[in-house]
Amino acid sequence: MQQRMNATLAKSRFAVIGKNARHVLPFLSQAGAVSVSFYENYDSFDSRDGFDAIFASDNNILMACVNSKAYEVKAVGFISTEQINQKIKELIPSTPIFSSNINSVRSVSEYVIASIFLSLRNFSNTQINDELNYEIKGKTLGIIGYGKVGVQVSVLAESLGMNVIFYDSDTKLNIGNSKQISKISELLSASDVVLISTSPAEHAVLTENELHMLKQGCSLINIAGQKAIELAPLFNLLQARFINCLVMDLDADDSAEEVTKVKGMLSSLSNVCLTRGEQCRTSEALHMISRDVVGNVLDFLDKNQALATGSTLAGEELSFIPV
């Protein structure tokens, strides 16, 4: 197996595109890859050079590669904490795209916990006034979307003394002392801090109607993208201090126009903290993603080469599933 892998690496050419994709370079070097080209951005990349695999750092670069026919490679590695654009998958259905954004769960969870502290302690206010801050212990955290991130946040929040309730469209097994709520209205009215932790939303999770169901003085944390909340009524409730604080991480793949629209509406408010793609962009997350994706890509190329040359060992497992 190791001899086959060495032979595959000696013959394969790899393109690494985007600054964050550079995290794969030491793993390719450790594996023994001989021909590796690194491009800080797509503009310097030429798909005509011919590569067996490419590693791209975001959806914009990957889409540019698809449009330039650079997808005519054997495998693609996606070195990002973001979800792969579904349109890209549809455009290159026969090319395996390997990603591993599950490794960003811890980073996202820590972002949320930091946001809870930020919202309750009012760190954005540099003026001394009569308003009191709040301790995290004893407060109720309501999580909308009890997936991998929701579960991890639930565990961390409970360890800090919070009560956790959650709403999900599916029946979920609760972790620790967390409790599933059957109606979103009940969660909104009972929570001191509300977290929107659904998959990137295409439609509003909280419309004007749901926003008015929030407990007065609550904090709102949104890691599901700006489309998850109706912006106009959100602005009004923040301005009136019905919602005490908003922390929202904009999708790194949002267009400049979308980001400008959100910032233009919300950034003037002192009780709003906006970030862009920061919830999961940590060195540790990218390190683990790079390690796993490089391993999967090399394993795929090796097995693909074995099938092409007929050198498969008897009884060896050749199936693989992109992460």
Tab-separated table of C-alpha atoms in Angstrom:
chain	number	residue	atom	x	y	z
A	1	MET	CA	0.000	0.000	0.000
A	2	GLN	CA	2.765	2.453	0.965
A	3	GLN	CA	4.659	1.663	-2.270
A	4	ARG	CA	1.524	2.384	-4.286
A	5	MET	CA	0.963	5.636	-2.376
A	6	ASN	CA	4.546	6.772	-3.035
A	7	ALA	CA	4.141	6.006	-6.737
A	8	THR	CA	0.889	7.957	-6.861
A	9	LEU	CA	2.434	10.983	-5.134
A	10	ALA	CA	5.420	10.927	-7.485
A	11	LYS	CA	3.123	11.148	-10.507
A	12	SER	CA	0.444	13.520	-9.164
A	13	ARG	CA	0.356	17.303	-9.522
A	14	PHE	CA	-1.407	19.424	-6.923
A	15	ALA	CA	-2.644	23.022	-7.045
A	16	VAL	CA	-3.289	24.842	-3.753
A	17	ILE	CA	-5.362	28.008	-4.263
A	18	GLY	CA	-6.129	30.670	-1.640
A	19	LYS	CA	-4.343	31.881	1.475
A	20	ASN	CA	-6.192	29.617	3.892
A	21	ALA	CA	-5.523	26.615	1.666
A	22	ARG	CA	-1.820	26.965	2.499
A	23	HIS	CA	-2.534	24.885	5.609
A	24	VAL	CA	-2.442	21.772	3.402
A	25	LEU	CA	1.168	22.382	2.323
A	26	PRO	CA	2.895	20.759	5.326
A	27	PHE	CA	0.600	17.732	5.101
A	28	LEU	CA	1.334	17.276	1.397
A	29	SER	CA	5.041	17.639	2.141
A	30	GLN	CA	4.892	15.099	4.969
A	31	ALA	CA	3.082	12.658	2.691
A	32	GLY	CA	5.839	12.976	0.080
A	33	ALA	CA	4.091	14.983	-2.633
A	34	VAL	CA	6.628	16.130	-5.227
A	35	SER	CA	4.766	18.541	-7.510
A	36	VAL	CA	2.813	21.157	-5.513
A	37	SER	CA	1.980	24.666	-6.768
A	38	PHE	CA	0.649	27.318	-4.392
A	39	TYR	CA	-1.371	30.350	-5.547
A	40	GLU	CA	-2.408	33.043	-3.049
A	41	ASN	CA	-5.450	33.873	-5.148
A	42	TYR	CA	-7.302	32.572	-8.166
A	43	ASP	CA	-6.042	35.324	-10.490
A	44	SER	CA	-2.573	33.775	-10.545
A	45	PHE	CA	-3.877	30.258	-11.174
A	46	ASP	CA	-3.821	28.736	-14.673
A	47	SER	CA	-5.985	25.642	-15.044
A	48	ARG	CA	-4.184	24.796	-18.316
A	49	ASP	CA	-1.153	23.689	-16.320
A	50	GLY	CA	-2.922	20.395	-15.721
A	51	PHE	CA	-3.407	19.092	-12.189
A	52	ASP	CA	-4.587	15.833	-10.688
A	53	ALA	CA	-6.140	17.550	-7.669
A	54	ILE	CA	-6.804	21.073	-6.467
A	55	PHE	CA	-7.273	22.413	-2.950
A	56	ALA	CA	-9.417	25.565	-2.783
A	57	SER	CA	-9.967	27.809	0.238
A	58	ASP	CA	-13.495	29.097	-0.442
A	59	ASN	CA	-16.596	28.777	-2.612
A	60	ASN	CA	-15.711	31.756	-4.806
A	61	ILE	CA	-12.380	30.200	-5.790
A	62	LEU	CA	-13.977	26.811	-6.309
A	63	MET	CA	-16.709	28.283	-8.520
A	64	ALA	CA	-14.071	30.126	-10.575
A	65	CYS	CA	-12.239	26.821	-11.018
A	66	VAL	CA	-15.448	25.174	-12.196
A	67	ASN	CA	-16.122	27.970	-14.693
A	68	SER	CA	-12.572	27.695	-16.066
A	69	LYS	CA	-12.873	23.905	-16.491
A	70	ALA	CA	-10.284	23.357	-13.762
A	71	TYR	CA	-12.734	20.870	-12.275
A	72	GLU	CA	-11.516	18.367	-14.887
A	73	VAL	CA	-9.253	17.015	-12.192
A	74	LYS	CA	-9.550	13.711	-10.377
A	75	ALA	CA	-10.404	15.193	-6.976
A	76	VAL	CA	-11.048	18.484	-5.205
A	77	GLY	CA	-10.186	19.377	-1.611
A	78	PHE	CA	-12.231	22.143	0.039
A	79	ILE	CA	-10.159	23.798	2.766
A	80	SER	CA	-12.802	25.904	4.423
A	81	THR	CA	-14.999	25.997	7.474
A	82	GLU	CA	-17.953	26.973	5.255
A	83	GLN	CA	-20.490	24.685	3.619
A	84	ILE	CA	-19.817	23.812	-0.015
A	85	ASN	CA	-22.072	25.733	-2.382
A	86	GLN	CA	-24.731	23.276	-3.550
A	87	LYS	CA	-24.584	24.716	-7.075
A	88	ILE	CA	-20.933	23.652	-7.336
A	89	LYS	CA	-21.855	20.073	-6.462
A	90	GLU	CA	-24.545	20.131	-9.145
A	91	LEU	CA	-22.145	21.475	-11.791
A	92	ILE	CA	-19.491	18.781	-11.186
A	93	PRO	CA	-21.463	15.729	-10.019
A	94	SER	CA	-18.806	13.234	-11.158
A	95	THR	CA	-15.872	14.946	-9.398
A	96	PRO	CA	-15.481	14.070	-5.705
A	97	ILE	CA	-15.199	17.108	-3.440
A	98	PHE	CA	-13.680	16.342	-0.050
A	99	SER	CA	-14.393	18.610	2.904
A	100	SER	CA	-14.342	18.271	6.667
A	101	ASN	CA	-16.149	21.222	8.218
A	102	ILE	CA	-17.230	19.065	11.156
A	103	ASN	CA	-13.813	20.010	12.534
A	104	SER	CA	-15.067	23.579	12.953
A	105	VAL	CA	-17.798	22.650	15.456
A	106	ARG	CA	-15.636	23.486	18.476
A	107	SER	CA	-14.594	26.828	16.983
A	108	VAL	CA	-18.200	27.820	16.251
A	109	SER	CA	-19.282	26.769	19.734
A	110	GLU	CA	-16.591	28.896	21.360
A	111	TYR	CA	-17.665	31.859	19.206
A	112	VAL	CA	-21.206	31.454	20.526
A	113	ILE	CA	-20.110	31.251	24.168
A	114	ALA	CA	-17.947	34.354	23.699
A	115	SER	CA	-20.951	36.093	22.131
A	116	ILE	CA	-23.131	35.220	25.131
A	117	PHE	CA	-20.623	36.855	27.477
A	118	LEU	CA	-20.343	39.849	25.134
A	119	SER	CA	-24.113	40.338	25.002
A	120	LEU	CA	-24.696	40.017	28.757
A	121	ARG	CA	-21.714	42.157	29.827
A	122	ASN	CA	-22.245	44.939	27.273
A	123	PHE	CA	-18.568	45.143	26.327
A	124	SER	CA	-19.362	47.504	23.438
A	125	ASN	CA	-20.348	50.290	25.825
A	126	THR	CA	-17.309	52.320	26.960
A	127	GLN	CA	-19.362	54.788	28.998
A	128	ILE	CA	-20.137	54.345	32.701
A	129	ASN	CA	-23.894	54.472	33.245
A	130	ASP	CA	-26.611	53.216	35.560
A	131	GLU	CA	-27.299	50.060	33.521
A	132	LEU	CA	-26.215	46.826	35.192
A	133	ASN	CA	-24.662	43.877	33.394
A	134	TYR	CA	-25.675	40.269	33.948
A	135	GLU	CA	-24.000	37.050	34.988
A	136	ILE	CA	-24.327	34.044	32.725
A	137	LYS	CA	-25.228	31.645	35.558
A	138	GLY	CA	-28.940	30.964	35.884
A	139	LYS	CA	-29.859	32.516	32.531
A	140	THR	CA	-31.839	30.527	29.966
A	141	LEU	CA	-30.327	29.846	26.564
A	142	GLY	CA	-32.773	28.977	23.786
A	143	ILE	CA	-31.221	27.201	20.798
A	144	ILE	CA	-33.023	27.101	17.454
A	145	GLY	CA	-31.506	24.159	15.558
A	146	TYR	CA	-30.086	21.348	17.684
A	147	GLY	CA	-27.428	19.997	15.342
A	148	LYS	CA	-23.742	19.358	16.049
A	149	VAL	CA	-23.080	22.986	16.965
A	150	GLY	CA	-26.277	23.302	18.977
A	151	VAL	CA	-25.394	20.214	21.007
A	152	GLN	CA	-21.825	21.408	21.683
A	153	VAL	CA	-23.048	24.864	22.713
A	154	SER	CA	-25.622	23.213	24.967
A	155	VAL	CA	-22.919	21.246	26.793
A	156	LEU	CA	-20.659	24.278	27.230
A	157	ALA	CA	-23.509	26.548	28.329
A	158	GLU	CA	-24.698	24.061	30.960
A	159	SER	CA	-21.173	23.781	32.333
A	160	LEU	CA	-21.302	27.552	32.906
A	161	GLY	CA	-24.552	27.311	34.838
A	162	MET	CA	-27.069	28.159	32.126
A	163	ASN	CA	-30.425	26.478	31.638
A	164	VAL	CA	-30.780	25.205	28.057
A	165	ILE	CA	-33.918	24.704	25.996
A	166	PHE	CA	-34.000	24.004	22.280
A	167	TYR	CA	-36.351	23.901	19.319
A	168	ASP	CA	-35.841	21.665	16.289
A	169	SER	CA	-38.182	20.544	13.527
A	170	ASP	CA	-37.138	16.955	14.298
A	171	THR	CA	-37.373	15.144	17.602
A	172	LYS	CA	-33.871	15.129	19.088
A	173	LEU	CA	-32.260	13.311	21.997
A	174	ASN	CA	-31.476	15.926	24.602
A	175	ILE	CA	-27.964	16.141	26.030
A	176	GLY	CA	-27.498	16.721	29.762
A	177	ASN	CA	-30.377	18.660	31.288
A	178	SER	CA	-31.398	20.453	28.088
A	179	LYS	CA	-35.078	20.268	27.156
A	180	GLN	CA	-36.741	20.227	23.750
A	181	ILE	CA	-39.570	22.733	23.310
A	182	SER	CA	-42.388	21.836	20.911
A	183	LYS	CA	-43.288	25.407	19.887
A	184	ILE	CA	-40.802	28.076	18.842
A	185	SER	CA	-43.004	30.734	20.438
A	186	GLU	CA	-42.512	29.111	23.850
A	187	LEU	CA	-38.731	29.113	23.397
A	188	LEU	CA	-38.630	32.752	22.316
A	189	SER	CA	-40.689	34.010	25.241
A	190	ALA	CA	-38.705	32.022	27.833
A	191	SER	CA	-35.090	32.666	26.726
A	192	ASP	CA	-32.702	35.316	28.032
A	193	VAL	CA	-30.390	34.525	25.102
A	194	VAL	CA	-31.592	33.112	21.782
A	195	LEU	CA	-29.197	31.353	19.385
A	196	ILE	CA	-30.113	30.717	15.743
A	197	SER	CA	-28.027	27.675	14.866
A	198	THR	CA	-29.742	26.310	11.771
A	199	SER	CA	-28.035	25.553	8.454
A	200	PRO	CA	-27.386	28.724	6.420
A	201	ALA	CA	-30.908	30.050	5.984
A	202	GLU	CA	-32.444	30.955	2.627
A	203	HIS	CA	-35.610	32.217	4.300
A	204	ALA	CA	-36.194	34.035	7.566
A	205	VAL	CA	-36.243	31.847	10.660
A	206	LEU	CA	-37.406	34.842	12.690
A	207	THR	CA	-39.916	37.029	10.868
A	208	GLU	CA	-41.471	40.165	12.350
A	209	ASN	CA	-44.094	38.001	14.038
A	210	GLU	CA	-41.533	35.768	15.790
A	211	LEU	CA	-39.321	38.723	16.729
A	212	HIS	CA	-42.177	40.231	18.738
A	213	MET	CA	-42.454	36.930	20.640
A	214	LEU	CA	-38.957	37.395	22.088
A	215	LYS	CA	-38.603	38.010	25.807
A	216	GLN	CA	-38.107	41.736	26.345
A	217	GLY	CA	-34.457	42.556	27.061
A	218	CYS	CA	-33.131	39.306	25.607
A	219	SER	CA	-29.958	38.937	23.564
A	220	LEU	CA	-29.932	37.452	20.063
A	221	ILE	CA	-27.044	35.520	18.492
A	222	ASN	CA	-27.282	34.559	14.831
A	223	ILE	CA	-24.755	32.218	13.178
A	224	ALA	CA	-27.094	31.172	10.353
A	225	GLY	CA	-26.476	34.136	8.020
A	226	GLN	CA	-28.238	37.468	7.587
A	227	LYS	CA	-31.208	35.910	5.763
A	228	ALA	CA	-32.240	34.125	8.968
A	229	ILE	CA	-33.814	37.305	10.417
A	230	GLU	CA	-36.036	39.972	8.888
A	231	LEU	CA	-33.816	43.025	9.081
A	232	ALA	CA	-36.314	45.917	9.192
A	233	PRO	CA	-38.251	44.793	12.278
A	234	LEU	CA	-34.972	43.627	13.857
A	235	PHE	CA	-33.549	47.146	13.520
A	236	ASN	CA	-36.633	48.678	15.127
A	237	LEU	CA	-36.570	46.302	18.108
A	238	LEU	CA	-32.853	46.842	18.649
A	239	GLN	CA	-33.217	50.608	18.445
A	240	ALA	CA	-36.039	50.505	20.998
A	241	ARG	CA	-33.902	48.209	23.207
A	242	PHE	CA	-36.659	45.593	23.204
A	243	ILE	CA	-33.800	43.342	22.093
A	244	ASN	CA	-30.849	44.139	24.337
A	245	CYS	CA	-28.064	43.025	22.003
A	246	LEU	CA	-27.429	41.347	18.653
A	247	VAL	CA	-24.322	39.393	17.674
A	248	MET	CA	-24.423	38.225	14.052
A	249	ASP	CA	-21.806	36.523	11.912
A	250	LEU	CA	-22.334	37.246	8.232
A	251	ASP	CA	-21.595	34.492	5.749
A	252	ALA	CA	-18.109	34.812	4.256
A	253	ASP	CA	-19.623	33.978	0.858
A	254	ASP	CA	-22.166	36.814	0.972
A	255	SER	CA	-21.704	39.341	-1.801
A	256	ALA	CA	-20.279	42.782	-1.064
A	257	GLU	CA	-23.703	44.268	-1.813
A	258	GLU	CA	-25.407	42.031	0.770
A	259	VAL	CA	-22.806	42.812	3.420
A	260	THR	CA	-23.052	46.554	2.733
A	261	LYS	CA	-26.838	46.381	3.048
A	262	VAL	CA	-26.697	44.709	6.449
A	263	LYS	CA	-23.919	46.944	7.778
A	264	GLY	CA	-25.676	50.057	6.502
A	265	MET	CA	-28.808	49.121	8.408
A	266	LEU	CA	-27.395	47.757	11.673
A	267	SER	CA	-23.834	48.986	12.296
A	268	SER	CA	-24.987	52.414	13.502
A	269	LEU	CA	-26.535	50.803	16.579
A	270	SER	CA	-24.323	50.543	19.678
A	271	ASN	CA	-25.912	47.264	20.768
A	272	VAL	CA	-24.957	45.386	17.581
A	273	CYS	CA	-21.800	43.364	16.934
A	274	LEU	CA	-21.299	42.197	13.335
A	275	THR	CA	-18.561	39.838	12.185
A	276	ARG	CA	-18.011	38.079	8.873
A	277	GLY	CA	-17.017	34.411	8.732
A	278	GLU	CA	-15.358	34.614	12.151
A	279	GLN	CA	-17.425	31.959	13.912
A	280	CYS	CA	-15.291	29.107	12.652
A	281	ARG	CA	-12.140	30.642	11.199
A	282	THR	CA	-9.506	29.501	13.669
A	283	SER	CA	-6.039	28.117	13.117
A	284	GLU	CA	-6.953	24.901	14.914
A	285	ALA	CA	-10.031	24.265	12.775
A	286	LEU	CA	-8.185	24.855	9.491
A	287	HIS	CA	-5.318	22.647	10.676
A	288	MET	CA	-7.626	19.701	11.339
A	289	ILE	CA	-9.624	20.267	8.157
A	290	SER	CA	-6.428	20.348	6.080
A	291	ARG	CA	-5.152	17.153	7.687
A	292	ASP	CA	-8.369	15.223	7.034
A	293	VAL	CA	-8.977	16.548	3.511
A	294	VAL	CA	-5.403	15.870	2.355
A	295	GLY	CA	-5.668	12.336	3.702
A	296	ASN	CA	-8.962	11.713	1.887
A	297	VAL	CA	-7.747	13.187	-1.415
A	298	LEU	CA	-4.519	11.166	-1.390
A	299	ASP	CA	-6.395	8.004	-0.468
A	300	PHE	CA	-8.803	8.594	-3.353
A	301	LEU	CA	-6.024	9.233	-5.867
A	302	ASP	CA	-4.183	6.136	-4.708
A	303	LYS	CA	-7.211	3.877	-5.054
A	304	ASN	CA	-8.136	5.482	-8.378
A	305	GLN	CA	-4.620	4.755	-9.644
A	306	ALA	CA	-4.873	1.178	-8.389
A	307	LEU	CA	-8.096	0.627	-10.325
A	308	ALA	CA	-6.601	2.166	-13.462
A	309	THR	CA	-3.484	-0.024	-13.375
A	310	GLY	CA	-5.148	-3.192	-12.118
A	311	SER	CA	-2.833	-3.341	-9.108
A	312	THR	CA	-5.579	-3.783	-6.528
A	313	LEU	CA	-4.666	-6.152	-3.743
A	314	ALA	CA	-7.028	-9.065	-3.238
A	315	GLY	CA	-9.679	-8.343	-0.658
A	316	GLU	CA	-8.655	-4.673	-0.217
A	317	GLU	CA	-11.479	-2.254	0.502
A	318	LEU	CA	-11.754	0.334	-2.282
A	319	SER	CA	-14.902	2.182	-1.279
A	320	PHE	CA	-14.725	5.766	-0.054
A	321	ILE	CA	-17.209	8.431	0.911
A	322	PRO	CA	-16.392	12.144	0.753
A	323	VAL	CA	-16.765	13.685	4.205
